[in-house]
């Protein structure tokens, strides 16, 4: 129904920047919320940032002031600009989309395949 393709990520030195992108495709009626989660081995996946279709945003306290989430509704794409990266930002970043597929009346949650972000100190 809905496919997510992530890009970005990689290895950067502390203080550097990375930009993640996630494009949603498929038979989509509407996308309500797009976001990014982070997971470190042995820990639960945690919300990094999310944005609604209206542009309201929510950030984890640890990334406020450094990360910016944005979306292009025409392209069904969400971005995460990550600045001043720190070693504690290391993890696998997963795109998360809450959408209503065409022909459905309920919302589903979809996950991207994950992209590794590594920060060297």
Coordinates of N, CA, C and O in Angstrom, one line a residue:
X1 N 0.8 -1.2 0.0 CA 0.0 0.0 0.0 C 0.9 1.3 0.0 O 0.7 2.1 -0.8
X2 N 1.7 1.4 1.0 CA 2.6 2.5 1.1 C 4.0 2.0 1.3 O 4.3 1.2 2.1
X3 N 4.9 2.6 0.4 CA 6.4 2.2 0.5 C 7.1 3.4 0.9 O 6.8 4.6 0.5
X4 N 8.2 3.2 1.7 CA 9.0 4.3 2.2 C 10.4 4.1 1.8 O 11.0 3.0 2.0
X5 N 11.1 5.1 1.2 CA 12.4 4.9 0.7 C 13.2 6.0 1.4 O 13.0 7.2 1.2
X6 N 14.2 5.6 2.2 CA 15.0 6.6 3.0 C 16.3 6.8 2.2 O 16.8 5.9 1.5
X7 N 16.9 7.9 2.5 CA 18.2 8.2 2.0 C 18.9 9.2 2.9 O 18.3 9.9 3.7
X8 N 20.2 9.3 2.8 CA 21.0 10.1 3.7 C 21.6 9.2 4.8 O 21.7 8.0 4.6
X9 N 22.1 9.8 5.8 CA 22.8 9.0 6.8 C 24.3 8.9 6.4 O 24.7 9.3 5.4
X10 N 25.0 8.2 7.3 CA 26.4 8.0 7.1 C 27.3 8.3 8.3 O 26.8 8.4 9.4
X11 N 28.5 8.5 8.0 CA 29.5 8.8 9.1 C 29.9 10.3 9.0 O 30.3 10.8 7.9
X12 N 29.9 11.0 10.1 CA 30.3 12.4 10.2 C 31.0 12.7 11.5 O 30.8 11.9 12.5
X13 N 31.9 13.6 11.5 CA 32.6 14.0 12.7 C 31.6 14.8 13.6 O 30.7 15.5 13.1
X14 N 31.9 14.8 14.9 CA 31.1 15.5 15.8 C 31.1 17.0 15.4 O 32.2 17.6 15.0
X15 N 29.9 17.6 15.5 CA 29.8 19.0 15.1 C 29.3 19.1 13.6 O 29.0 20.2 13.2
X16 N 29.4 18.0 12.9 CA 29.0 18.0 11.5 C 27.5 17.9 11.3 O 26.7 17.9 12.3
X17 N 27.1 17.8 10.0 CA 25.7 17.8 9.7 C 25.4 16.7 8.7 O 26.2 16.3 8.0
X18 N 24.2 16.2 8.8 CA 23.6 15.2 7.9 C 22.2 15.6 7.6 O 21.5 16.2 8.4
X19 N 21.7 15.1 6.4 CA 20.3 15.3 6.1 C 19.7 14.0 5.7 O 20.2 13.3 4.8
X20 N 18.6 13.6 6.3 CA 17.9 12.4 6.0 C 16.7 12.8 5.2 O 16.0 13.8 5.4
X21 N 16.3 11.9 4.2 CA 15.1 12.1 3.4 C 14.3 10.8 3.4 O 14.9 9.7 3.5
X22 N 13.0 10.9 3.4 CA 12.2 9.7 3.3 C 11.0 10.1 2.4 O 10.2 11.0 2.7
X23 N 10.9 9.3 1.3 CA 9.8 9.5 0.3 C 8.8 8.4 0.4 O 9.2 7.2 0.4
X24 N 7.6 8.8 0.5 CA 6.5 7.8 0.6 C 5.8 7.7 -0.8 O 5.6 8.7 -1.5
X25 N 5.5 6.5 -1.2 CA 4.9 6.2 -2.5 C 3.8 5.1 -2.3 O 3.9 4.4 -1.3
X26 N 3.0 5.0 -3.3 CA 2.0 4.0 -3.3 C 0.6 4.6 -3.4 O 0.4 5.8 -3.8
X27 N -0.4 3.9 -3.1 CA -1.8 4.4 -3.2 C -2.2 5.1 -1.9 O -2.7 4.5 -1.0
X28 N -1.8 6.3 -1.8 CA -2.0 7.1 -0.6 C -3.1 8.0 -0.7 O -3.2 8.8 -1.7
X29 N -4.0 8.0 0.2 CA -5.1 9.0 0.2 C -4.7 10.2 1.0 O -4.8 11.3 0.5
X30 N -4.1 10.0 2.1 CA -3.6 11.2 2.9 C -2.5 10.7 3.9 O -2.6 9.6 4.4
X31 N -1.5 11.5 4.1 CA -0.5 11.3 5.1 C -0.7 12.2 6.2 O -0.7 13.4 6.0
X32 N -0.9 11.7 7.4 CA -1.2 12.6 8.5 C 0.1 13.0 9.2 O 0.3 14.2 9.5
X33 N 0.9 12.1 9.6 CA 2.1 12.4 10.4 C 3.3 11.7 9.7 O 3.2 10.6 9.3
X34 N 4.4 12.4 9.6 CA 5.6 11.9 9.2 C 6.7 12.2 10.3 O 6.7 13.2 10.9
X35 N 7.6 11.2 10.5 CA 8.5 11.4 11.5 C 9.7 10.5 11.4 O 9.9 9.7 10.5
X36 N 10.6 10.7 12.4 CA 11.9 10.0 12.4 C 12.0 9.4 13.9 O 11.8 10.2 14.8
X37 N 12.4 8.2 13.9 CA 12.7 7.5 15.2 C 14.2 7.0 15.1 O 14.7 6.8 14.1
X38 N 14.7 6.9 16.3 CA 16.1 6.4 16.4 C 16.2 5.2 17.3 O 15.5 5.1 18.3
X39 N 17.0 4.3 16.9 CA 17.2 3.1 17.8 C 18.7 2.7 17.9 O 19.4 2.7 16.9
X40 N 19.1 2.5 19.1 CA 20.4 2.0 19.4 C 20.3 0.6 19.9 O 19.3 0.2 20.6
X41 N 21.3 -0.2 19.6 CA 21.3 -1.6 20.0 C 21.0 -1.8 21.5 O 21.6 -1.1 22.3
X42 N 20.0 -2.6 21.8 CA 19.7 -2.9 23.2 C 18.7 -1.9 23.8 O 18.3 -2.1 25.0
X43 N 18.3 -0.9 23.0 CA 17.4 0.1 23.6 C 16.1 0.2 22.7 O 16.1 -0.3 21.5
X44 N 15.1 0.7 23.3 CA 13.8 0.9 22.5 C 14.0 2.0 21.5 O 14.8 2.9 21.6
X45 N 13.2 1.9 20.4 CA 13.1 2.9 19.4 C 12.5 4.1 20.0 O 11.5 4.0 20.7
X46 N 13.1 5.3 19.8 CA 12.6 6.5 20.4 C 12.3 7.6 19.3 O 13.0 7.6 18.3
X47 N 11.3 8.4 19.6 CA 11.0 9.5 18.7 C 12.1 10.5 18.7 O 12.5 11.0 19.7
X48 N 12.5 10.9 17.5 CA 13.4 12.0 17.3 C 12.6 13.3 17.0 O 12.8 14.4 17.6
X49 N 11.8 13.2 15.9 CA 11.0 14.4 15.5 C 9.8 13.9 14.7 O 9.9 12.9 14.0
X50 N 8.8 14.7 14.7 CA 7.6 14.4 13.9 C 7.0 15.7 13.4 O 7.1 16.7 14.0
X51 N 6.2 15.6 12.3 CA 5.6 16.7 11.7 C 4.2 16.3 11.2 O 4.1 15.3 10.5
X52 N 3.2 17.1 11.4 CA 1.9 16.8 10.9 C 1.7 17.4 9.5 O 2.5 18.2 9.1
X53 N 0.6 17.0 8.9 CA 0.3 17.6 7.6 C 0.1 19.1 7.6 O 0.4 19.8 6.6
X54 N -0.2 19.6 8.8 CA -0.4 21.1 8.9 C 0.9 21.8 9.3 O 0.9 23.0 9.4
X55 N 2.0 21.0 9.5 CA 3.2 21.7 9.8 C 3.6 21.7 11.3 O 4.7 22.3 11.6
X56 N 2.8 21.2 12.2 CA 3.1 21.2 13.6 C 4.2 20.2 13.8 O 4.2 19.1 13.3
X57 N 5.2 20.6 14.6 CA 6.3 19.7 14.9 C 6.5 19.4 16.3 O 6.0 20.1 17.2
X58 N 7.2 18.3 16.5 CA 7.5 17.8 17.9 C 8.9 17.2 17.9 O 9.2 16.4 16.9
X59 N 9.7 17.6 18.8 CA 11.1 17.1 18.9 C 11.4 16.5 20.2 O 10.9 16.9 21.3
X60 N 12.3 15.5 20.2 CA 12.9 15.0 21.5 C 13.7 16.1 22.1 O 14.3 16.9 21.3
X61 N 13.7 16.2 23.4 CA 14.4 17.3 24.1 C 15.9 17.3 23.7 O 16.5 18.4 23.5
X62 N 16.5 16.1 23.4 CA 17.9 16.0 23.2 C 18.3 16.6 21.8 O 19.5 16.9 21.6
X63 N 17.3 16.8 20.9 CA 17.7 17.3 19.6 C 17.2 18.7 19.3 O 17.5 19.3 18.3
X64 N 16.4 19.3 20.2 CA 15.9 20.6 20.0 C 17.0 21.6 19.8 O 18.0 21.7 20.5
X65 N 16.8 22.5 18.8 CA 17.8 23.5 18.5 C 18.9 23.0 17.6 O 19.6 23.8 17.1
X66 N 18.9 21.7 17.4 CA 20.0 21.1 16.5 C 19.4 20.5 15.2 O 20.0 20.5 14.2
X67 N 18.2 19.8 15.4 CA 17.6 19.1 14.3 C 16.4 19.9 13.8 O 15.7 20.5 14.7
X68 N 16.1 19.8 12.5 CA 14.9 20.4 12.0 C 14.2 19.4 11.1 O 14.8 18.9 10.2
X69 N 12.9 19.2 11.4 CA 12.1 18.3 10.5 C 11.3 19.2 9.6 O 10.8 20.2 10.0
X70 N 11.1 18.7 8.4 CA 10.3 19.5 7.4 C 9.7 18.4 6.4 O 10.1 17.3 6.4
X71 N 8.7 18.9 5.7 CA 8.1 17.9 4.8 C 7.6 18.7 3.5 O 7.2 19.9 3.6
X72 N 7.6 18.0 2.5 CA 7.1 18.5 1.2 C 5.8 17.6 0.9 O 5.9 16.5 0.5
X73 N 4.7 18.2 1.1 CA 3.4 17.4 1.0 C 3.2 17.0 -0.5 O 2.6 16.0 -0.8
X74 N 3.6 17.9 -1.4 CA 3.4 17.6 -2.8 C 4.2 16.3 -3.2 O 3.9 15.6 -4.1
X75 N 5.4 16.1 -2.6 CA 6.2 15.0 -2.9 C 6.1 13.9 -1.9 O 6.8 12.9 -2.0
X76 N 5.3 14.0 -0.9 CA 5.1 13.0 0.2 C 6.5 12.7 0.8 O 6.8 11.5 1.0
X77 N 7.3 13.7 1.0 CA 8.6 13.5 1.5 C 8.9 14.2 2.8 O 8.4 15.4 2.9
X78 N 9.6 13.6 3.7 CA 9.9 14.2 5.0 C 11.5 14.3 5.0 O 12.2 13.4 4.5
X79 N 12.0 15.4 5.6 CA 13.4 15.6 5.8 C 13.7 15.8 7.2 O 12.9 16.3 8.0
X80 N 15.0 15.4 7.6 CA 15.5 15.7 8.9 C 16.9 16.3 8.7 O 17.8 15.5 8.3
X81 N 17.0 17.6 8.9 CA 18.3 18.2 8.9 C 18.9 18.1 10.3 O 18.3 18.6 11.3
X82 N 20.0 17.5 10.4 CA 20.7 17.3 11.6 C 22.0 18.1 11.7 O 22.9 17.8 10.9
X83 N 22.1 19.1 12.6 CA 23.2 19.9 12.7 C 23.9 19.7 14.1 O 23.3 19.2 15.0
X84 N 25.2 20.1 14.2 CA 25.9 19.9 15.4 C 25.7 18.5 16.0 O 25.4 18.3 17.2
X85 N 26.0 17.5 15.2 CA 25.8 16.1 15.6 C 26.8 15.8 16.7 O 27.9 16.2 16.7
X86 N 26.3 14.9 17.6 CA 27.0 14.5 18.8 C 27.1 13.0 18.8 O 26.3 12.3 18.2
X87 N 28.1 12.4 19.5 CA 28.2 11.0 19.5 C 26.9 10.3 20.0 O 26.6 9.2 19.6
X88 N 26.2 11.0 20.9 CA 24.9 10.4 21.4 C 23.8 10.4 20.4 O 22.7 9.8 20.7
X89 N 24.0 11.0 19.2 CA 23.0 10.9 18.2 C 23.2 9.6 17.3 O 22.3 9.4 16.4
X90 N 24.2 8.9 17.6 CA 24.4 7.6 16.9 C 23.2 6.7 17.0 O 22.6 6.5 18.0
X91 N 22.9 6.0 15.9 CA 21.8 5.1 15.9 C 21.3 4.8 14.5 O 21.8 5.4 13.5
X92 N 20.4 3.9 14.4 CA 19.7 3.7 13.1 C 18.4 4.5 13.2 O 17.6 4.4 14.1
X93 N 18.3 5.3 12.2 CA 17.1 6.3 12.0 C 16.1 5.7 11.1 O 16.4 5.3 10.0
X94 N 14.9 5.6 11.6 CA 13.8 5.0 10.9 C 12.7 6.1 10.6 O 12.3 6.8 11.4
X95 N 12.3 6.1 9.3 CA 11.2 7.0 8.9 C 9.9 6.3 9.3 O 9.8 5.1 9.2
X96 N 9.0 7.1 9.8 CA 7.7 6.6 10.3 C 6.6 7.5 9.6 O 6.7 8.7 9.7
X97 N 5.7 6.8 9.0 CA 4.6 7.6 8.4 C 3.2 7.0 8.9 O 3.1 5.8 8.9
X98 N 2.3 7.9 9.2 CA 1.0 7.5 9.5 C 0.1 8.0 8.4 O 0.0 9.2 8.2
X99 N -0.5 7.0 7.7 CA -1.2 7.4 6.5 C -2.5 6.6 6.3 O -2.6 5.5 6.9
X100 N -3.4 7.1 5.5 CA -4.6 6.4 5.1 C -4.5 6.1 3.7 O -4.4 6.9 2.8
X101 N -4.4 4.8 3.3 CA -4.2 4.4 1.9 C -5.5 4.6 1.2 O -6.6 4.7 1.8
X102 N -5.4 4.8 -0.1 CA -6.6 5.0 -0.9 C -7.6 3.8 -0.8 O -7.1 2.6 -0.8
X103 N -8.8 4.1 -0.6 CA -9.8 3.0 -0.4 C -10.0 2.5 1.0 O -10.9 1.7 1.2
X104 N -9.3 3.1 1.9 CA -9.4 2.7 3.3 C -9.9 3.9 4.1 O -9.8 5.1 3.7
X105 N -10.5 3.6 5.2 CA -11.0 4.7 6.1 C -10.2 4.8 7.4 O -10.5 5.6 8.3
X106 N -9.2 3.9 7.6 CA -8.4 3.9 8.8 C -7.0 4.2 8.5 O -6.5 4.0 7.4
X107 N -6.3 4.6 9.5 CA -4.9 5.0 9.4 C -4.0 3.8 9.7 O -4.3 2.9 10.6
X108 N -2.9 3.7 9.0 CA -1.9 2.7 9.2 C -0.6 3.3 9.5 O -0.3 4.5 9.1
X109 N 0.3 2.6 10.1 CA 1.6 3.1 10.4 C 2.6 2.3 9.6 O 2.6 1.0 9.5
X110 N 3.5 3.0 8.9 CA 4.5 2.4 8.1 C 5.9 2.8 8.5 O 6.1 3.9 9.1
X111 N 6.9 1.9 8.3 CA 8.3 2.2 8.7 C 9.2 2.0 7.5 O 9.0 1.1 6.7
X112 N 10.2 2.9 7.5 CA 11.3 2.7 6.5 C 12.2 1.6 6.9 O 12.1 1.0 8.0
X113 N 13.2 1.3 6.1 CA 14.1 0.2 6.3 C 15.2 0.6 7.3 O 15.9 -0.2 7.8
X114 N 15.4 1.9 7.6 CA 16.4 2.4 8.5 C 17.7 2.8 7.8 O 18.1 2.2 6.8
X115 N 18.3 3.8 8.4 CA 19.6 4.3 7.9 C 20.5 4.6 9.0 O 20.1 5.2 10.0
X116 N 21.7 4.2 8.9 CA 22.7 4.3 10.0 C 23.3 5.7 10.0 O 23.7 6.3 9.0
X117 N 23.3 6.3 11.2 CA 24.0 7.6 11.5 C 25.1 7.3 12.5 O 24.8 6.8 13.6
X118 N 26.3 7.6 12.1 CA 27.4 7.4 13.0 C 28.2 8.8 13.1 O 28.3 9.5 12.2
X119 N 28.6 9.0 14.3 CA 29.3 10.3 14.7 C 30.6 10.0 15.4 O 30.6 9.3 16.4
X120 N 31.7 10.4 14.8 CA 33.0 10.2 15.4 C 33.3 11.4 16.3 O 33.1 12.5 15.9
X121 N 33.9 11.1 17.4 CA 34.3 12.2 18.3 C 35.7 12.6 18.1 O 36.5 12.0 17.4

